[in-house]
CSV table of C-alpha atoms in Angstrom, one decimal:
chain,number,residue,atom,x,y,z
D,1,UNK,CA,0.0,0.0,0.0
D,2,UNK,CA,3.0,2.3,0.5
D,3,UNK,CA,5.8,1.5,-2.0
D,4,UNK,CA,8.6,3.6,-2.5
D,5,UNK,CA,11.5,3.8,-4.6
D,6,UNK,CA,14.9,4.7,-3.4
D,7,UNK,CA,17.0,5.1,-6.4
D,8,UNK,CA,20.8,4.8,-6.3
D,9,UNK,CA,24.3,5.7,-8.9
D,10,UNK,CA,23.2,2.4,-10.8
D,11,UNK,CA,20.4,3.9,-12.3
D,12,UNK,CA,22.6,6.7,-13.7
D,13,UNK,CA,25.2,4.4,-14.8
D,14,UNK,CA,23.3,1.9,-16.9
D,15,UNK,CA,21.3,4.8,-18.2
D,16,UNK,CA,18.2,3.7,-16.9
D,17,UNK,CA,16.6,7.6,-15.9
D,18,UNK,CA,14.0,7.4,-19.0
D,19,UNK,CA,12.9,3.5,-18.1
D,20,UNK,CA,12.7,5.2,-13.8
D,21,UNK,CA,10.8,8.1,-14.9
D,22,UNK,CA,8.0,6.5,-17.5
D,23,UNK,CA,7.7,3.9,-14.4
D,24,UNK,CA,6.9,6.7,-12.1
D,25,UNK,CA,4.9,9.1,-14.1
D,26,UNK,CA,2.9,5.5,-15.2
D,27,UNK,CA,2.7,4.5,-11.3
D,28,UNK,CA,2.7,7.4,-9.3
D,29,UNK,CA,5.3,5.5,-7.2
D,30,UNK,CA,7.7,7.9,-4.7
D,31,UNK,CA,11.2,8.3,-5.0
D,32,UNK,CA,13.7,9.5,-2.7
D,33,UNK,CA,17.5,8.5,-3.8
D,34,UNK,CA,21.0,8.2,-2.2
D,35,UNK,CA,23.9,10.9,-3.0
D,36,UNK,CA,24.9,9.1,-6.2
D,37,UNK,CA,21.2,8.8,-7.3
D,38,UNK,CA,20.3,12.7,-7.0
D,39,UNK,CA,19.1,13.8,-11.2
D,40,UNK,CA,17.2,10.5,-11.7
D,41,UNK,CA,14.4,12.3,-11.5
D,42,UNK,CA,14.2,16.8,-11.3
D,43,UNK,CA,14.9,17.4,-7.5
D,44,UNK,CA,11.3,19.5,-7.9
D,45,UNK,CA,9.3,16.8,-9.7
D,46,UNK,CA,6.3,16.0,-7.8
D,47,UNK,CA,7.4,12.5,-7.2
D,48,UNK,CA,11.0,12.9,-5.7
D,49,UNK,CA,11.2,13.7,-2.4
D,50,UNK,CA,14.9,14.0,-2.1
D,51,UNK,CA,18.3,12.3,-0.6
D,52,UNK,CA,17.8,9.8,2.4
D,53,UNK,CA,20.3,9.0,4.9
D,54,UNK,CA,22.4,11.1,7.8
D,55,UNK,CA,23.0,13.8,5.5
D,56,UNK,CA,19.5,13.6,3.6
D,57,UNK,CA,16.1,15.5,3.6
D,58,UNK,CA,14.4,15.0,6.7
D,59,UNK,CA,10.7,14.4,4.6
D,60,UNK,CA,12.7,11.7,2.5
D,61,UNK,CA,13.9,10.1,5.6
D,62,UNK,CA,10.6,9.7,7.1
D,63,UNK,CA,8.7,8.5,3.8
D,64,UNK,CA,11.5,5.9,3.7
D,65,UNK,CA,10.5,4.8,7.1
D,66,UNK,CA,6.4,5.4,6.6
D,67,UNK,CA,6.9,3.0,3.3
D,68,UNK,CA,6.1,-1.0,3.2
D,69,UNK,CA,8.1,-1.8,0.3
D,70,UNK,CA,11.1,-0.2,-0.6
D,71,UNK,CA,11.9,-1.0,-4.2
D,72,UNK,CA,16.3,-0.3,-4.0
D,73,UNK,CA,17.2,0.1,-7.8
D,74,UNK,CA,21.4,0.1,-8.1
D,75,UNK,CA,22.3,0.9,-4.3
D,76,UNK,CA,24.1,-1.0,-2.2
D,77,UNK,CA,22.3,0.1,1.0
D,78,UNK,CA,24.8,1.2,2.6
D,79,UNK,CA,25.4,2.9,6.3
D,80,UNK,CA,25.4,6.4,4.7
D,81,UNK,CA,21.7,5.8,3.6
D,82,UNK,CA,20.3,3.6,5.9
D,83,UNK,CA,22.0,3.3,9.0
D,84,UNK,CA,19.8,0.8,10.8
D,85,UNK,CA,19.4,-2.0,8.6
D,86,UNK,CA,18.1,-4.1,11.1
D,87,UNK,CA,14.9,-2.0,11.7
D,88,UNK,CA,14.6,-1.5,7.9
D,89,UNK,CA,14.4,-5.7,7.9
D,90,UNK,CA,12.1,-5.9,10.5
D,91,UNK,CA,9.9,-3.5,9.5
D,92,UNK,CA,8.7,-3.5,5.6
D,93,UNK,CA,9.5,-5.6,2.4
D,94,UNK,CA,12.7,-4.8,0.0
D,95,UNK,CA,12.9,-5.6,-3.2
D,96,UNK,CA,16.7,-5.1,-4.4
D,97,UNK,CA,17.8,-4.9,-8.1
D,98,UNK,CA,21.2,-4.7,-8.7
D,99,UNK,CA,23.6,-6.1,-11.1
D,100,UNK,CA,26.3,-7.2,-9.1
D,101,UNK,CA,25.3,-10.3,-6.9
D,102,UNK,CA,27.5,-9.4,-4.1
D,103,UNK,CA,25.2,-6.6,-3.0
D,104,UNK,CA,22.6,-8.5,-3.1
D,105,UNK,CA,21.8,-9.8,0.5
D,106,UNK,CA,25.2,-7.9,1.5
D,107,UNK,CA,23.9,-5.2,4.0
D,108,UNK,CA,20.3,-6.5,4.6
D,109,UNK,CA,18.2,-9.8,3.0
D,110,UNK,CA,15.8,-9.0,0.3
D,111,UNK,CA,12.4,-10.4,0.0
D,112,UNK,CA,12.7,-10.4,-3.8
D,113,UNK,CA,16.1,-10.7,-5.4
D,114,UNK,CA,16.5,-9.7,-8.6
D,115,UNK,CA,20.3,-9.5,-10.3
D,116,UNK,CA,20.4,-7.3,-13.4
D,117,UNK,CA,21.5,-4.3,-15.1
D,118,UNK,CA,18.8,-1.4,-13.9
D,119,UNK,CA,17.9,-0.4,-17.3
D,120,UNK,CA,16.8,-4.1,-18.6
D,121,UNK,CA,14.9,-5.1,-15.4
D,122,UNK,CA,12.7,-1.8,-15.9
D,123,UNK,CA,12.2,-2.3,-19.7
D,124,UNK,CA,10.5,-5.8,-18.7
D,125,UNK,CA,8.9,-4.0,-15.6
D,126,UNK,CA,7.1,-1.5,-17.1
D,127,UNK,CA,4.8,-3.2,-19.2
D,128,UNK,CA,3.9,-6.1,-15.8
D,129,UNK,CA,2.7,-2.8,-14.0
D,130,UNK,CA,1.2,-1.1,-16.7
D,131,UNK,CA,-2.4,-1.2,-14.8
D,132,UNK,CA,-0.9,0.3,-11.6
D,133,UNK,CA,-1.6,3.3,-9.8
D,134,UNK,CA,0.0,4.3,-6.2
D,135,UNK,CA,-3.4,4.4,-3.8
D,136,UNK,CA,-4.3,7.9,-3.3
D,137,UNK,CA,-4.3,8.2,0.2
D,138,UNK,CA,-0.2,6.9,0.3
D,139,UNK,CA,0.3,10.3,-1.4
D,140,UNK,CA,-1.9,12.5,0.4
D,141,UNK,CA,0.2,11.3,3.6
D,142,UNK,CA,2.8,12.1,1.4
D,143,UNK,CA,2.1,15.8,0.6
D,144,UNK,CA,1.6,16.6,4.1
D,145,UNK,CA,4.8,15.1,5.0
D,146,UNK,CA,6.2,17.2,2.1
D,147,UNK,CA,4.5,20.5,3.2
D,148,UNK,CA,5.2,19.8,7.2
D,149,UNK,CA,8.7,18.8,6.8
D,150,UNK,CA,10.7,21.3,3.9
D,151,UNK,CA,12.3,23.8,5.8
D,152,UNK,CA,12.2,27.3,5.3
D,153,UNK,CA,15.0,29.3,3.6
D,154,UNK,CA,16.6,32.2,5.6
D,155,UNK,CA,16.8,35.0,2.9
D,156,UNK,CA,17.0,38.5,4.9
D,157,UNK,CA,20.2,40.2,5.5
D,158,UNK,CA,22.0,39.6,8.6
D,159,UNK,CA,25.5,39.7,8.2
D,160,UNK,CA,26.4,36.7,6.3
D,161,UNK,CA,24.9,34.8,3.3
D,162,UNK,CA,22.8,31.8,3.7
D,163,UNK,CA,24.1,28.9,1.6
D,164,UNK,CA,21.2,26.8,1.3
D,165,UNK,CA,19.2,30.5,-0.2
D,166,UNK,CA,22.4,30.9,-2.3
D,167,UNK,CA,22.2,27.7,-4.3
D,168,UNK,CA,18.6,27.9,-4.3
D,169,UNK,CA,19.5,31.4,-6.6
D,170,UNK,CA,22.1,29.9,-8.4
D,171,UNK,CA,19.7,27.0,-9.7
D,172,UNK,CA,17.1,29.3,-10.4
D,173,UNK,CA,19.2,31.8,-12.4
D,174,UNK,CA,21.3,29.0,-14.1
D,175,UNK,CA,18.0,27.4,-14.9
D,176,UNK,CA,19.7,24.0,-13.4
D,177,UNK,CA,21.7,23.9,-17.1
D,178,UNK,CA,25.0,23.4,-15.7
D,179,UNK,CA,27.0,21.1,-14.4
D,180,UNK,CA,28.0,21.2,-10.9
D,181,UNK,CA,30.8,19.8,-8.8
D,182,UNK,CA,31.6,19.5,-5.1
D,183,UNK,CA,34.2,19.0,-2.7
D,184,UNK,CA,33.1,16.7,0.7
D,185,UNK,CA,32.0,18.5,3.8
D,186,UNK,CA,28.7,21.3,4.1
D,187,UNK,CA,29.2,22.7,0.5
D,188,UNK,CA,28.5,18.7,-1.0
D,189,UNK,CA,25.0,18.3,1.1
D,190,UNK,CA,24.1,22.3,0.7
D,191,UNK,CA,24.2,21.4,-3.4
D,192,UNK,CA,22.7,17.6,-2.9
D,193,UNK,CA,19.7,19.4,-1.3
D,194,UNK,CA,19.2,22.6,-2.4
D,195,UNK,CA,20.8,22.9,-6.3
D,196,UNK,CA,17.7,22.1,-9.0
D,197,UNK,CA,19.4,19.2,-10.1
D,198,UNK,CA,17.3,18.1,-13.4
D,199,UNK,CA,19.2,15.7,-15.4
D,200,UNK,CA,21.7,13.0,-14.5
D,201,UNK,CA,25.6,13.3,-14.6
D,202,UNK,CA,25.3,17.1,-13.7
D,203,UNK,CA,26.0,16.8,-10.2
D,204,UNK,CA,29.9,15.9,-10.1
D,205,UNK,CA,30.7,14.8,-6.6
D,206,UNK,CA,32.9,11.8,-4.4
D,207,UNK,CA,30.2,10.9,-3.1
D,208,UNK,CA,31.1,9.2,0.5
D,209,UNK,CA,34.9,8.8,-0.1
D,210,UNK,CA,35.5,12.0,1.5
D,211,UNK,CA,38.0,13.1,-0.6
D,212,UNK,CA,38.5,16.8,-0.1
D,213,UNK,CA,40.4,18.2,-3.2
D,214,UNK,CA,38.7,16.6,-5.3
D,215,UNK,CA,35.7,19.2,-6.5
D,216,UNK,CA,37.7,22.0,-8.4
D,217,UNK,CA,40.3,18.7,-10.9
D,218,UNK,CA,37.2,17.4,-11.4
D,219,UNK,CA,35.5,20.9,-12.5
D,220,UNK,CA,38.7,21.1,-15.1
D,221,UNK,CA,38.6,17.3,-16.8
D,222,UNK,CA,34.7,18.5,-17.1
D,223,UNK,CA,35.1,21.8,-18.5
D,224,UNK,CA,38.0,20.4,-20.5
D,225,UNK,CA,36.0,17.2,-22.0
D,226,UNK,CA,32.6,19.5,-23.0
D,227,UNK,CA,31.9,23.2,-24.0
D,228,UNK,CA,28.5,22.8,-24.2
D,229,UNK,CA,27.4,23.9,-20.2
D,230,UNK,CA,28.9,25.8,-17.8
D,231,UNK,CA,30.8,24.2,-15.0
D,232,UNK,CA,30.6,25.8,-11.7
D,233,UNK,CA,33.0,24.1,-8.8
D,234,UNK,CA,31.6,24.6,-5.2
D,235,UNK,CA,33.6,24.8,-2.8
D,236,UNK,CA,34.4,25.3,1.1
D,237,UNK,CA,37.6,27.1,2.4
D,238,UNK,CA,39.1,23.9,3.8
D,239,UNK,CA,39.0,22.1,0.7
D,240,UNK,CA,39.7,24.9,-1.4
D,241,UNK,CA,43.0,25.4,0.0
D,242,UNK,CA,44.4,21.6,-1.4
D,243,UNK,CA,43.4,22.8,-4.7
D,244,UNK,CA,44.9,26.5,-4.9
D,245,UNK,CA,47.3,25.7,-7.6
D,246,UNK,CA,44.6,24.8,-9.9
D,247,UNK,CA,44.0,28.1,-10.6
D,248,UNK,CA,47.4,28.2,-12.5
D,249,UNK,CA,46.3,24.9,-14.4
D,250,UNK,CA,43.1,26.9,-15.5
D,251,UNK,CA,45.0,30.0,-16.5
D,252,UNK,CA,47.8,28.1,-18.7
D,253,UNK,CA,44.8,25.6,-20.5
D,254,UNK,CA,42.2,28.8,-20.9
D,255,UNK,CA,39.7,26.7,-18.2
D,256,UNK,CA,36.8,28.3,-17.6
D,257,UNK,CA,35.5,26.8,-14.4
D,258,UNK,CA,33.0,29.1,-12.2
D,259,UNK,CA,34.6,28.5,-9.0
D,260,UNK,CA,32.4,29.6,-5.7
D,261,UNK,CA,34.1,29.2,-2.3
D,262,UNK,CA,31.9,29.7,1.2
D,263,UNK,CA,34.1,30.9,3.7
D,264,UNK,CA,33.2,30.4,7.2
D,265,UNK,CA,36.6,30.3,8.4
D,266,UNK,CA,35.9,26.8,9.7
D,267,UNK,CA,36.3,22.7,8.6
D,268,UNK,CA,32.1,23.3,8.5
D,269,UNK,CA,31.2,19.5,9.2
D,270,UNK,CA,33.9,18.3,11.6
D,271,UNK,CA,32.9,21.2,13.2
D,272,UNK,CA,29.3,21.0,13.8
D,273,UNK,CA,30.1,17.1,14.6
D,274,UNK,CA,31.8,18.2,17.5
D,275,UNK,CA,29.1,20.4,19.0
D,276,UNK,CA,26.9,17.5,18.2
D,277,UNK,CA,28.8,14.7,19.4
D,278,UNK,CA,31.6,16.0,21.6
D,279,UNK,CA,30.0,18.7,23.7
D,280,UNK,CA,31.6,22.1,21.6
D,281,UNK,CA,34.9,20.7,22.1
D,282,UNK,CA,36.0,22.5,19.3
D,283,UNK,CA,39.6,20.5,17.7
D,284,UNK,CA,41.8,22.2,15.0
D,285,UNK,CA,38.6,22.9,12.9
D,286,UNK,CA,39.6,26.7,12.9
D,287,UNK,CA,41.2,28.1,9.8
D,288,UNK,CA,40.7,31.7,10.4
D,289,UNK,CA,44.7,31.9,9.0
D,290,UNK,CA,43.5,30.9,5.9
D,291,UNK,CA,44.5,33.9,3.0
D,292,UNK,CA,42.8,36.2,1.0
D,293,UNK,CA,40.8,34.3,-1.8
D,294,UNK,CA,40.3,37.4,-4.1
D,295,UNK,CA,43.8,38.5,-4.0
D,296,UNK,CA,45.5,35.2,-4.7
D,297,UNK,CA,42.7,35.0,-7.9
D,298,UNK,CA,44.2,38.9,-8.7
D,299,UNK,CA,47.1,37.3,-8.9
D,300,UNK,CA,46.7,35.0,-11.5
D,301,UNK,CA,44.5,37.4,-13.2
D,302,UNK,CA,41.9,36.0,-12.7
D,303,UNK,CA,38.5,37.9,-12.2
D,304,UNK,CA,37.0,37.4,-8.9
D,305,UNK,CA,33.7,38.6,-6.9
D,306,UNK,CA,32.8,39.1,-2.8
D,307,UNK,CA,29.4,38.8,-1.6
D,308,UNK,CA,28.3,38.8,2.3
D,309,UNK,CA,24.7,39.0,2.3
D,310,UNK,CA,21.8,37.4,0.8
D,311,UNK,CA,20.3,40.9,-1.2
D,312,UNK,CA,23.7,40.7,-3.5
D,313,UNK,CA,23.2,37.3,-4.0
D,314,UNK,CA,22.1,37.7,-7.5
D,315,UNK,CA,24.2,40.5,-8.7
D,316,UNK,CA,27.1,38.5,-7.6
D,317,UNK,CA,25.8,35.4,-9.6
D,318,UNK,CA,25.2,37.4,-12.9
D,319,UNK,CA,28.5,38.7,-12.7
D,320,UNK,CA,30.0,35.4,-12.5
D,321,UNK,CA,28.2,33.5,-15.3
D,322,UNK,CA,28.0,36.9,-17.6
D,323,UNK,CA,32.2,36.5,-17.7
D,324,UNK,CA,33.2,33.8,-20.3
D,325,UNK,CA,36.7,33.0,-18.5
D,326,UNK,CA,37.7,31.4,-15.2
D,327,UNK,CA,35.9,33.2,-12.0
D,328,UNK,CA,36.2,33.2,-8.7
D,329,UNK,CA,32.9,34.3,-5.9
D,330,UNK,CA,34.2,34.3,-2.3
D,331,UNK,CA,30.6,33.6,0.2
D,332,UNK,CA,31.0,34.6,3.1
D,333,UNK,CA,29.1,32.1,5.2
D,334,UNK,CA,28.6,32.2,9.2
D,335,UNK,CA,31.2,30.1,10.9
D,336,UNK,CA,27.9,28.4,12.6
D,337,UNK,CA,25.7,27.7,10.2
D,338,UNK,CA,24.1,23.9,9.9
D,339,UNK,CA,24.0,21.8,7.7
D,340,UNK,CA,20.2,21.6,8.0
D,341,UNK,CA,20.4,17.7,6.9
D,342,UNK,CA,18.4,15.2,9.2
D,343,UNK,CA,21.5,15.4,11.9
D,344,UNK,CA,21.3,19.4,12.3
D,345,UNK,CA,18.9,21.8,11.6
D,346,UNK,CA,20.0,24.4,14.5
D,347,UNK,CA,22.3,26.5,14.2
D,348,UNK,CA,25.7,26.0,15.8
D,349,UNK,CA,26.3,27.9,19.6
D,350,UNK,CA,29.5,29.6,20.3
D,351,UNK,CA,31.9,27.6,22.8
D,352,UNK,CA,30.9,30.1,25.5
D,353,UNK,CA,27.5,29.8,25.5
D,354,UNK,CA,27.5,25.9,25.9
C-alpha cells in the first residue's frame, strides 16, 4: 500500500533515468535516492522527495521509514543511507535490483532478489505494471509530510549569506543547465539538497569517499572534456586550500570553471560534529589563518567577486556567469551555520555559550 523507490548511482550508470521516470509518471510510485542517485528524477518533480540518509532531507527520511516496500534500484544500501538495517528488515519488504550479486543480500536480506543491469529489469517491468496506480491516500500522507517537513529558507540580510538560499538562486538563475561539482564537507549536502538538479551526470561529486580536493580537478577534466554547459565548482575554504594551484592549471589551458568558495573560516562538518557529538569541544577545525581568496585570484589574473549578504546574491551570480573565462565568488558564510540535513537543523552555539 506504500511503496517507495529509493534510487541509487546504478540507475545513472546503466542509463536507466528514461525507463525510472516512464515507471513513475505510469505509477505514481515515490522516490527519494542516495547521493549518487540525485538527477534521476528533477529534484522539484512532484514524485521525488529528495536524498535519504544522515545527510538527507528529513521528509525523505521519514517517507522511507512510513513506506512497506522499498523497491532499492542500483544501491548497495549502505550505512550512509540507511543506518539501521536491522529495523529496515524488521519493519517493511525490500525488493533489491542490482547487477552485481554481491550486494545482493550484503547489507540486509531482500524479499525479492533480482540480479540485473537497472535499465533491462525496468524495460520488462514496465509493461507487468502497466495497470498500476499508487493508492491515493499513500500520497496525500505524502504531501503533508512534504509540506510539514521542507524547511524554510533564511533570505533576509543579517550579516552573512545563507548557503542553502544561495544555491537555491544559483539554480534558479542557471536554470539547473549546468554542471555542478563539489568537494566533501557542508558545501556537497548544501548542493545535494538545495541545487535544482534536473538531469543525471550534472551533479559531479565523491560521493562518501571524502576526498576533499577533489571538487575544483574534477570541475577542469569537465570543462576540458565539454563546451557545451557551464561548470561551476563549489567549494568550502578547507577544501579549497588543497586545490589552490589549480588556478594556474586553469589559466595556462584557458579553463573556464566558475569556482564559488563559502568561507566560514571553519572545517564546517567536523565542526558542527563536534558540537553534536563532543559537547563544543571544538579540535583544529579553525582556519581563520586561511589567506585572502580574491587577492590570490588577482594574482593569476583572474577575475574574482565578494558577496556577504543574501540581497547581492544575484548580482554576484550574474556577474560570475556573464564573464566567459575562469571566475572566482568568495561567500561569506557564518562560521555556525548547519547543515540543515536530518543530523542538524539548528544553528551552531559559540563555545561560550554551551
Amino acid at each position: 500500500k506504500k511503496p517507495l523507490i529509493l534510487a541509487g548511482g546504478g540507475v545513472v550508470i546503466s542509463d536507466a533515468v528514461e525507463e525510472i521516470r516512464e515507471l513513475v509518471g505510469n505509477t505514481d510510485i515515490p522516490v527519494v535516492s542516495t547521493m549518487m542517485g540525485i538527477g534521476v528524477l528533477p529534484s522539484d518533480s512532484d514524485n521525488y522527495y529528495g536524498m535519504i540518509g544522515s545527510h538527507g532531507a528529513k521528509k525523505a527520511n521519514m517517507i522511507f521509514n512510513k513506506s512497506d516496500l522499498v523497491i532499492g534500484m542500483g544501491t548497495r544500501l549502505g550505512d550512509r543511507s540507511v543506518a539501521n538495517l536491522k529495523g529496515l528488515e524488521d519493519s517493511k519488504k525490500l525488493i533489491h535490483i542490482d547487477i552485481d550479486p554481491a550486494e545482493i543480500g550484503k547489507n540486509i536480506q531482500p524479499v525479492i532478489p533480482v540480479v540485473g543491469d537497472v535499465k533491462e529489469v525496468l524495460t520488462q517491468l514496465i509493461p507487468l505494471v502497466a495497470d498500476y496506480k499508487t493508492d491515493s491516500s499513500w500520497n496525500d500522507e505524502l504531501k503533508a509530510i512534504r509540506k510539514d517537513f521542507t524547511p524554510s529558507v533564511r533570505d533576509n540580510d543579517d550579516g552573512f549569506v545563507n548557503p542553502k538560499y544561495f544555491l537555491e538562486r544559483l539554480s534558479e538563475k542557471t536554470n539547473s543547465d549546468v554542471y555542478l561539482s563539489t568537494e566533501v564537507g557542508q558545501n556537497q549536502i548544501w548542493s545535494a539538497n538545495y541545487f535544482n538538479f534536473k538531469t543525471p551526470r550534472s551533479f559531479i561529486t565523491s560521493g562518501g569517499f571524502g576526498t576533499m580536493g577533489y571538487g575544483l580537478p574534477a570541475a577542469i577534466g569537465a570543462s576540458a572534456a565539454q563546451h557545451d554547459k557551464p561548470v561551476i565548482a563549489v567549494m568550502g575554504d578547507g577544501s579549497f586550500q588543497m586545490d589552490l594551484p589549480e588556478m594556474g592549471t586553469m589559466c595556462q589551458h584557458g579553463i573556464p570553471v566558475k569556482m564559488i568558495v563559502f568561507k566560514n573560516d571553519r572545517l564546517g562538518m567536523v565542526h558542527e560534529h563536534q558540537y553534536l557529538l563532543y559537547k563544543s569541544n571544538y579540535q583544529s577545525v579553525s582556519i581563520e589563518g586561511s589567506p585572502n581568496f580574491n587577492k590570490l585570484a588577482d594574482a593569476y589574473g583572474i577575475r574574482n567577486g565578494y558577496v556577504a549578504e543574501n540581497s547581492g546574491i544575484d548580482k554576484a551570480i550574474d556577474e560570475m556567469m556573464s564573464d566567459d573565462k575562469a571566475y572566482l565568488l568568495v561567500v561569506s558564510v557564518s562560521p555556525y551555520e548547519p547543515t540543515g540535513d536530518s543530523l542538524n537543523n539548528d544553528t551552531l552555539p559559540h563555545k561560550e555559550d554551551k
